[in-house]
PDB file of C-alpha atoms and ligand atoms in Angstrom:
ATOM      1  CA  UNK A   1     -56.282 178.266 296.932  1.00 56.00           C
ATOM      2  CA  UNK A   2     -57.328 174.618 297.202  1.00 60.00           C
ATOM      3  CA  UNK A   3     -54.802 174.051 294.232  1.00 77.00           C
ATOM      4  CA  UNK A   4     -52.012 175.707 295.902  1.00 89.00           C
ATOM      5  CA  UNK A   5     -52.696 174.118 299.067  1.00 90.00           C
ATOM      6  CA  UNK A   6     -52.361 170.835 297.565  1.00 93.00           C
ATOM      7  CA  UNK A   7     -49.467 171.104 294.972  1.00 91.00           C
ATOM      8  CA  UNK A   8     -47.565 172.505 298.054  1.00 93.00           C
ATOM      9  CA  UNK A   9     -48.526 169.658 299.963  1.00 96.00           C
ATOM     10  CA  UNK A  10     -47.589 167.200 297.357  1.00 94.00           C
ATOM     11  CA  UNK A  11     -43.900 169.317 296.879  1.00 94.00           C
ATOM     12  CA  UNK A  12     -43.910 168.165 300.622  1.00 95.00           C
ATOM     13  CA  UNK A  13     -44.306 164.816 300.337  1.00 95.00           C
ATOM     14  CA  UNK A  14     -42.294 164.149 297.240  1.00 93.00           C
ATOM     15  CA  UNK A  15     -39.145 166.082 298.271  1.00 95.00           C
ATOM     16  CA  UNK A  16     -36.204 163.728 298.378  1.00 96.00           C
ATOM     17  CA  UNK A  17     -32.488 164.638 297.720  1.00 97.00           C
ATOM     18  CA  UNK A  18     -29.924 163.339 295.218  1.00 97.00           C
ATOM     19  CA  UNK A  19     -26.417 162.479 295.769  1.00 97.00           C
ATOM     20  CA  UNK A  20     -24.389 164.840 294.728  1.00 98.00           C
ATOM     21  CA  UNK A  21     -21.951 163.088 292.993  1.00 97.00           C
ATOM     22  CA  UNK A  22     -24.903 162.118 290.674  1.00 97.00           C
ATOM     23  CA  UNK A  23     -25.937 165.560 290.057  1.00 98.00           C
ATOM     24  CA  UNK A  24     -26.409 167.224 286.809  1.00 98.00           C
ATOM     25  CA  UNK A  25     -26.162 171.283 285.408  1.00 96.00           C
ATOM     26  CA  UNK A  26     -27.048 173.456 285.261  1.00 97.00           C
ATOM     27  CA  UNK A  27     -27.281 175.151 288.874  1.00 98.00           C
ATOM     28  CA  UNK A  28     -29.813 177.317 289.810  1.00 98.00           C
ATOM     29  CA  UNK A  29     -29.070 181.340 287.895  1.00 98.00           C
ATOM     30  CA  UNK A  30     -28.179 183.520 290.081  1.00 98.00           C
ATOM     31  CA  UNK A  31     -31.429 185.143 290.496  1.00 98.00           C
ATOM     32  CA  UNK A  32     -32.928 181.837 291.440  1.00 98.00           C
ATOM     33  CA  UNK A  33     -30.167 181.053 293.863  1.00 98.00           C
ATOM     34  CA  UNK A  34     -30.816 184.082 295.650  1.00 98.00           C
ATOM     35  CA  UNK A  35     -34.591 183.328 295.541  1.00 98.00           C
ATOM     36  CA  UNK A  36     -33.723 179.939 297.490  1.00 98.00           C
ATOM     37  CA  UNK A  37     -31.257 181.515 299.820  1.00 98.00           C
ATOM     38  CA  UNK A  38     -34.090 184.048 300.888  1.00 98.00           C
ATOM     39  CA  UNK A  39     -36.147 181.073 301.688  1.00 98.00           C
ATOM     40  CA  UNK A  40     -33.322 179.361 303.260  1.00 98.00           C
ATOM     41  CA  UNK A  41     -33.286 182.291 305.141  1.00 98.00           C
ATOM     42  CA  UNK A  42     -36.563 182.419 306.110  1.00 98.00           C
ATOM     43  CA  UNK A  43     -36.173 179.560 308.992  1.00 98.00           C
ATOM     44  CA  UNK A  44     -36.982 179.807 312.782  1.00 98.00           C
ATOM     45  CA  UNK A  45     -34.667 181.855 314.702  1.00 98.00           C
ATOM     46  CA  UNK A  46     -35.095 182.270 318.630  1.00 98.00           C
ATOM     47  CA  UNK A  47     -33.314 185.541 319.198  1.00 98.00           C
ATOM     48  CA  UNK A  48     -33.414 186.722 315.729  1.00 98.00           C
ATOM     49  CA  UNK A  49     -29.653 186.004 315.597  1.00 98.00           C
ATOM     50  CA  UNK A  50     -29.323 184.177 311.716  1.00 98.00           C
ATOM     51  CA  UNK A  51     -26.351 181.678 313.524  1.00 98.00           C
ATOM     52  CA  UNK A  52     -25.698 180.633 309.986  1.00 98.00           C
ATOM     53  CA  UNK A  53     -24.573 181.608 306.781  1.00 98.00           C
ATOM     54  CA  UNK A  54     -24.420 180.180 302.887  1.00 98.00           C
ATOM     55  CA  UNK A  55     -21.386 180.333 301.384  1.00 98.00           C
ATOM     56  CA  UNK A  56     -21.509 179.492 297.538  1.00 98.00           C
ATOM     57  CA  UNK A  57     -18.724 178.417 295.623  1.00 98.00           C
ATOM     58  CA  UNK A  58     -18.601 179.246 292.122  1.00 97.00           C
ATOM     59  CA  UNK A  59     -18.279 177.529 289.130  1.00 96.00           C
ATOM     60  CA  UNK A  60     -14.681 178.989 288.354  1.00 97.00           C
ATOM     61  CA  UNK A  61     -13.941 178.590 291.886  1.00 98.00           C
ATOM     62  CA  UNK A  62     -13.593 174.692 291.971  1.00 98.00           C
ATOM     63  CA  UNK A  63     -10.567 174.426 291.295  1.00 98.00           C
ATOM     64  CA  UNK A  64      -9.124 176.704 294.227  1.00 98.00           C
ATOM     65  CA  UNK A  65     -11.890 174.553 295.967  1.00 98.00           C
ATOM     66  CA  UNK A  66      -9.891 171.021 294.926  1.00 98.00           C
ATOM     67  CA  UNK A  67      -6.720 172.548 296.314  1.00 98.00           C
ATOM     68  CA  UNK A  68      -8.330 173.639 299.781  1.00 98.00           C
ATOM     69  CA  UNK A  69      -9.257 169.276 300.006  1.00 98.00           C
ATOM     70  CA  UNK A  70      -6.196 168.206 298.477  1.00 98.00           C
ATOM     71  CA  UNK A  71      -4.480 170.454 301.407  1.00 98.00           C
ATOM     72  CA  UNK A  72      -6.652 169.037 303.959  1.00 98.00           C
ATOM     73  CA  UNK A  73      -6.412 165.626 303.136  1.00 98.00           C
ATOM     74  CA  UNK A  74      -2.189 165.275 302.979  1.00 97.00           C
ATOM     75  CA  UNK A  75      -2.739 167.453 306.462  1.00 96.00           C
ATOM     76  CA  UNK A  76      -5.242 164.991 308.053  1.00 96.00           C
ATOM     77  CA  UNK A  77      -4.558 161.660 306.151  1.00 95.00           C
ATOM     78  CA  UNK A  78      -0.684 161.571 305.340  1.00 94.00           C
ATOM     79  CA  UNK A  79      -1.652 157.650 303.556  1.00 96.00           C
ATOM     80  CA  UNK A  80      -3.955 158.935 301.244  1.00 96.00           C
ATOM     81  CA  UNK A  81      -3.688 156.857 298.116  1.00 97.00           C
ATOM     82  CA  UNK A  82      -3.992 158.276 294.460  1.00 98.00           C
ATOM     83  CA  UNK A  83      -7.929 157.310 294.387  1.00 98.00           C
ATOM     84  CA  UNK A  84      -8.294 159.037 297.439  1.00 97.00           C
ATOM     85  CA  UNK A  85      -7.178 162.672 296.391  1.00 98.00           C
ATOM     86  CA  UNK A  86      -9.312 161.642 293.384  1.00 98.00           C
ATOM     87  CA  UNK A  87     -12.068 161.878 295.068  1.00 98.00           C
ATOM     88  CA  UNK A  88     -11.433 164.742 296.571  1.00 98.00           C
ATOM     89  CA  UNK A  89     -10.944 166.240 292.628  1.00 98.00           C
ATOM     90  CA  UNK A  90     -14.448 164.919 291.900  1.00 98.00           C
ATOM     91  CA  UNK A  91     -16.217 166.474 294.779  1.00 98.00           C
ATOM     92  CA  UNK A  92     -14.663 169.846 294.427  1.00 98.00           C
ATOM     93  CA  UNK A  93     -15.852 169.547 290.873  1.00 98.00           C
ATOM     94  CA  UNK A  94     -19.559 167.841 291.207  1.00 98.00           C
ATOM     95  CA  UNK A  95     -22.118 169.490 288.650  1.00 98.00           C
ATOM     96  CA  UNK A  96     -24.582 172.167 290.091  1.00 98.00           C
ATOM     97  CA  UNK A  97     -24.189 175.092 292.903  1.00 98.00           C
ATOM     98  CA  UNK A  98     -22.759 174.334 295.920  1.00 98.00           C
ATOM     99  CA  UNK A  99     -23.670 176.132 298.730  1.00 98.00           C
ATOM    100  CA  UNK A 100     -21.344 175.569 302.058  1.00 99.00           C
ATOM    101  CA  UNK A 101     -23.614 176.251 304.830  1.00 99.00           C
ATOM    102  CA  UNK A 102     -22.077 177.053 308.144  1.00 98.00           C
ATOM    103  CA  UNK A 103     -23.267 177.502 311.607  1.00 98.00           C
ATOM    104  CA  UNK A 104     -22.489 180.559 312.725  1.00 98.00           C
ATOM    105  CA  UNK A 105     -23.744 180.569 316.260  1.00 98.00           C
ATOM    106  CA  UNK A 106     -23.434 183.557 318.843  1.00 97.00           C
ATOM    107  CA  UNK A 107     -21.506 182.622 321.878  1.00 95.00           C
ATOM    108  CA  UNK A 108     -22.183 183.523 325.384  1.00 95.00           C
ATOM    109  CA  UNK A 109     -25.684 184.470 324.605  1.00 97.00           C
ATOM    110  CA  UNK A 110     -28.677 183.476 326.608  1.00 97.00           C
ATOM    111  CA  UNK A 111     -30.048 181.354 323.561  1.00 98.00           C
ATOM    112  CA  UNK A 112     -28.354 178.266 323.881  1.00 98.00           C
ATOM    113  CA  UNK A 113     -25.955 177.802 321.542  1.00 98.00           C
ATOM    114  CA  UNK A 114     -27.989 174.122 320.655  1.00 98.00           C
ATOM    115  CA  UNK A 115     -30.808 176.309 320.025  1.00 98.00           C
ATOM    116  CA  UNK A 116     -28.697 178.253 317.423  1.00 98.00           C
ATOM    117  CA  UNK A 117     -27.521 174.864 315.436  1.00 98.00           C
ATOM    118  CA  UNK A 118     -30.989 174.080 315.462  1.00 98.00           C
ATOM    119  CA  UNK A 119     -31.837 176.968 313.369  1.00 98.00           C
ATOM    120  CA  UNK A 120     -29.198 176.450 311.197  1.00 98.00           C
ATOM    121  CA  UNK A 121     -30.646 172.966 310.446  1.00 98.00           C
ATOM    122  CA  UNK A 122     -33.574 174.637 310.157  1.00 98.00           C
ATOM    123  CA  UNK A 123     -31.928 176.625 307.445  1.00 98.00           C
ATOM    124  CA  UNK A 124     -30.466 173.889 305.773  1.00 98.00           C
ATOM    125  CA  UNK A 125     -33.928 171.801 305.139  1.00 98.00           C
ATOM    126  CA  UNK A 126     -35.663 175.234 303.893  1.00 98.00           C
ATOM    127  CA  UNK A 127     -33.103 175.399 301.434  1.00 98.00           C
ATOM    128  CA  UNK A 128     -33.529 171.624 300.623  1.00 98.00           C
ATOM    129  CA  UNK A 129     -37.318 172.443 299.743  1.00 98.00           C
ATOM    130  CA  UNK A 130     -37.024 175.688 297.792  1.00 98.00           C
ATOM    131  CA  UNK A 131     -34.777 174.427 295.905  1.00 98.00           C
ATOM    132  CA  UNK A 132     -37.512 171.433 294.858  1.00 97.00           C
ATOM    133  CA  UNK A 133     -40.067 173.688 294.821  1.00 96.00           C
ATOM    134  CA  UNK A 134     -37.867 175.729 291.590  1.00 97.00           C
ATOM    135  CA  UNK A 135     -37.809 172.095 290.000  1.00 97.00           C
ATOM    136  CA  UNK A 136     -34.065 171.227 290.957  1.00 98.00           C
ATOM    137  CA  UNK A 137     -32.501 167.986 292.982  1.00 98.00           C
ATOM    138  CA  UNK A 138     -30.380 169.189 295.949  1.00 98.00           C
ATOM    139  CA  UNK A 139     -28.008 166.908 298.121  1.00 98.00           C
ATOM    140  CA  UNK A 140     -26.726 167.556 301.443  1.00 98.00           C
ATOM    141  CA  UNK A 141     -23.408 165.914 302.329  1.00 98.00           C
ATOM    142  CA  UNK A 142     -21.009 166.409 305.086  1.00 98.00           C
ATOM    143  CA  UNK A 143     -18.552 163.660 305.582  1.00 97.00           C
ATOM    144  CA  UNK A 144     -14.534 164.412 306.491  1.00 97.00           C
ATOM    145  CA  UNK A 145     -14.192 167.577 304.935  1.00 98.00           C
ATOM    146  CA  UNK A 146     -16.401 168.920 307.371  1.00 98.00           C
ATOM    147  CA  UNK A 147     -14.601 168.597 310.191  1.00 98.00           C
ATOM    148  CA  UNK A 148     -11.300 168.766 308.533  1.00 98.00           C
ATOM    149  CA  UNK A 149      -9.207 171.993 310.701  1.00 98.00           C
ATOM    150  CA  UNK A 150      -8.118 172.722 306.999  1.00 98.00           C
ATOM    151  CA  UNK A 151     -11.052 173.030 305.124  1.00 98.00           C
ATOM    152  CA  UNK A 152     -12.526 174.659 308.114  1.00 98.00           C
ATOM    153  CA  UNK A 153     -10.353 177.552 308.068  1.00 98.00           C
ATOM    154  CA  UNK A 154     -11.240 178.035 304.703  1.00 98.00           C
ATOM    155  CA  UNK A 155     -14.969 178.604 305.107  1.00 98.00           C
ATOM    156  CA  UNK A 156     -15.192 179.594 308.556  1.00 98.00           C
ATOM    157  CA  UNK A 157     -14.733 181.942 311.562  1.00 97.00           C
ATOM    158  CA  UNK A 158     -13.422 180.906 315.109  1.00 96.00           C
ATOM    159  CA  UNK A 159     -16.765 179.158 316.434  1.00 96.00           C
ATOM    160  CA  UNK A 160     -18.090 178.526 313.483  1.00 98.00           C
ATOM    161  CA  UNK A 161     -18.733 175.270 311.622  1.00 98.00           C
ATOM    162  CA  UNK A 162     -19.629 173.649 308.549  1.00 98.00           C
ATOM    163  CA  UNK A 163     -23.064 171.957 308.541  1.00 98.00           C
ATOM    164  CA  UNK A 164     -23.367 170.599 305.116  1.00 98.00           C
ATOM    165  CA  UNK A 165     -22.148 170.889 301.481  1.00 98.00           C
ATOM    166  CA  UNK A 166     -25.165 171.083 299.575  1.00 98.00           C
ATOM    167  CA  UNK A 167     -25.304 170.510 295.918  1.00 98.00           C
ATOM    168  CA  UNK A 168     -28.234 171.826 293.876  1.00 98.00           C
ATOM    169  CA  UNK A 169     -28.785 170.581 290.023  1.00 98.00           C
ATOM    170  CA  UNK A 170     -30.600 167.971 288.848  1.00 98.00           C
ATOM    171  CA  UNK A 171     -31.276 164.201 288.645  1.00 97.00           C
ATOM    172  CA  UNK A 172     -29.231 162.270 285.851  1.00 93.00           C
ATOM    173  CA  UNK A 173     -31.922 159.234 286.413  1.00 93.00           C
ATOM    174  CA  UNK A 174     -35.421 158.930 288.303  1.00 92.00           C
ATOM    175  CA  UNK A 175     -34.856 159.535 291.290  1.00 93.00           C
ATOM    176  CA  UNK A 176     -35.913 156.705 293.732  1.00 91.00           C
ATOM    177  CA  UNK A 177     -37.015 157.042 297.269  1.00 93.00           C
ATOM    178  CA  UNK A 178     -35.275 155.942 300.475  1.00 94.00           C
ATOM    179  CA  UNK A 179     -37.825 153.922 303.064  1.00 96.00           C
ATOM    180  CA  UNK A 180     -38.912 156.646 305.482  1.00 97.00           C
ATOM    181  CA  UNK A 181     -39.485 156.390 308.991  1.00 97.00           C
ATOM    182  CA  UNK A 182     -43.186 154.289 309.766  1.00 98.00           C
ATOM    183  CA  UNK A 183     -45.177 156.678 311.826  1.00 97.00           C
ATOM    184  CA  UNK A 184     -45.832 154.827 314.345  1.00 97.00           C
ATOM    185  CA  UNK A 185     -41.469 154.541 315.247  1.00 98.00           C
ATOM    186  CA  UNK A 186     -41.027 157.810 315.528  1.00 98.00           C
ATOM    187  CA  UNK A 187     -44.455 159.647 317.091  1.00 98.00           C
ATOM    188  CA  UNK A 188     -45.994 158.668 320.034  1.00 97.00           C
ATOM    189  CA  UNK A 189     -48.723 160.302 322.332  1.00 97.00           C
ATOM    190  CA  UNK A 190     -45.998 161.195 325.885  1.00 97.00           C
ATOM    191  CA  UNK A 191     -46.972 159.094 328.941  1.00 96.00           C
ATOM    192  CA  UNK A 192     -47.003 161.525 331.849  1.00 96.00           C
ATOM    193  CA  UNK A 193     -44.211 160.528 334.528  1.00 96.00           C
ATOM    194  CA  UNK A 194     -46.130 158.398 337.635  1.00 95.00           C
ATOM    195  CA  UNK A 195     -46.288 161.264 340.871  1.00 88.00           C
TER     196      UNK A 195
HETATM  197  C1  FMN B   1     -26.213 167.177 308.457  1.00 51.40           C
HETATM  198  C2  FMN B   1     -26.333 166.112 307.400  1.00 51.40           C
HETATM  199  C3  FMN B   1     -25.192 165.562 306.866  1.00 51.40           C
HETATM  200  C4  FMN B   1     -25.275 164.559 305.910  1.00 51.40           C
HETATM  201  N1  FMN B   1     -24.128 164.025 305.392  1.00 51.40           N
HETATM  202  C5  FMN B   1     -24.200 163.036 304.483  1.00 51.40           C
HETATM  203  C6  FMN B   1     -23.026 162.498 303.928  1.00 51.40           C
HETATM  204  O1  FMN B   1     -21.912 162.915 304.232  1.00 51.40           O
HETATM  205  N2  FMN B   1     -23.166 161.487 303.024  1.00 51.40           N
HETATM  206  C7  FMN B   1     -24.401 161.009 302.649  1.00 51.40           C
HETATM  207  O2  FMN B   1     -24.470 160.098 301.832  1.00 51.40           O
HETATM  208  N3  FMN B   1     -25.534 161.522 303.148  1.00 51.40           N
HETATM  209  C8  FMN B   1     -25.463 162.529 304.059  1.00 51.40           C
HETATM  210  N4  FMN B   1     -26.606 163.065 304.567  1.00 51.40           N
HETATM  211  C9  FMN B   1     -27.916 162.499 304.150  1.00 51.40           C
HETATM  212  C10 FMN B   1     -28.420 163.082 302.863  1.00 51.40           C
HETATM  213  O3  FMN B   1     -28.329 164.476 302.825  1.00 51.40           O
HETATM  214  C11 FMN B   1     -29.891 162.784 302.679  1.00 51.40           C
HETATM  215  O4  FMN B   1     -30.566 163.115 303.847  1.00 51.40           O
HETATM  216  C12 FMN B   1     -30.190 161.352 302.354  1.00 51.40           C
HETATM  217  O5  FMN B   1     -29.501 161.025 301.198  1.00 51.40           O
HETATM  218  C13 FMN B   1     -31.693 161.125 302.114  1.00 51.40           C
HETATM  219  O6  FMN B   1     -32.269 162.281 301.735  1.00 51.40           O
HETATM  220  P1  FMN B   1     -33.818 162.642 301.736  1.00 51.40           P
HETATM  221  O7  FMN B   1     -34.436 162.073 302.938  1.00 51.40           O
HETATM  222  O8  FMN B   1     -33.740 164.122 301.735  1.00 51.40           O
HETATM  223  O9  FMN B   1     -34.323 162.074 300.470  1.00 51.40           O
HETATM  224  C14 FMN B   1     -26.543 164.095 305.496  1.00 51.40           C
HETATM  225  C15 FMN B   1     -27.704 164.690 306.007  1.00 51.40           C
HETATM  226  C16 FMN B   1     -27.598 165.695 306.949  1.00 51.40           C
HETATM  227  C17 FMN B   1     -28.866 166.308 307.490  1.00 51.40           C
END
């Protein structure tokens, strides 16, 4: 139990996520994807509502994902250069699962819709750490395409929103950690407003 208690303490503390565009195969099979999603899934929910769902994209689906960004991009950036819409090629075709993950909150319900994103946040860090804890290197990436009305439509309802493209594969190098946050700058005992 000790032994448990510690290796999952140690997954923990060593968790740190790759960038996707330095991602290697394979992806997760499908029985371990759905083992992560289930995890993913597992996540703090006020209401019991799930406000967010996984969409994965399939390997033989990056393609029709390429043209969704290629769409989006002449819609939302009519000076796009060559190197630009190659990018957009590369994302689409990054090694590994990707997994869309959208907020999908319930509106006009007496949980704040806030409360909802939360939870999808929530959501999106479980998956982060089962994914480590099967051995693979996930990234989490918004940027543009998020927001983009174009690529929006293609993943999501009315009211719903994109929250992250997360990769999951595996490291092409070591892996080397980011500086994280000193203690000390982010936690503090609360000081009690003066009456
Ligand atoms: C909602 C969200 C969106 C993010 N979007 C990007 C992004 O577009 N590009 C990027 O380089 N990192 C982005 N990141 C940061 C990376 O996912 C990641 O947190 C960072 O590389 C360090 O990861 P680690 O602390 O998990 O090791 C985003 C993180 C979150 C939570």
């Amino acid at each position: 139990m000790l032994n448990d208690r510690s290796s999952l303490l140690s997954l923990l503390e060593t968790r740190r996520s790759g960038k996707p565009r330095d991602l290697v195969g394979p992806g997760p099979t499908q029985v371990e994807l759905e083992r992560i999603l289930t995890i993913a899934a597992r996540t703090p929910d006020h209401g019991t509502l799930a406000p967010w769902r996984f969409v994965t994209v399939g390997d033989d689906q990056r393609d029709a994902l390429a043209d969704v960004l290629l769409g989006a991009l002449a819609e939302d950036n009519p000076e796009a250069t060559d190197k630009h819409r190659e990018k957009e090629i590369n994302f689409a075709h990054y090694q590994g699962q990707l997994v869309v993950l959208v907020s999908a909150p319930v509106p006009d319900h007496k949980i704040p819709v806030w409360e909802q994103q939360l939870s999808c946040g929530a959501a999106g860090m479980n998956l982060l750490l089962a994914a480590h804890a099967l051995g693979f290197v996930a990234g989490w990436v918004t940027g543009w395409r998020a927001y983009s009305k174009r690529v929006l439509h293609a993943f999501c309802e009315p009211g719903e929103r994109i929250a992250g493209f997360i990769f999951i594969g595996h490291a092409n190098s070591d892996l080397v950690d980011r500086e994280r946050p000193a203690l000390s700058n982010v936690s503090h005992a609360w000081t009690p407003p003066s009456r």
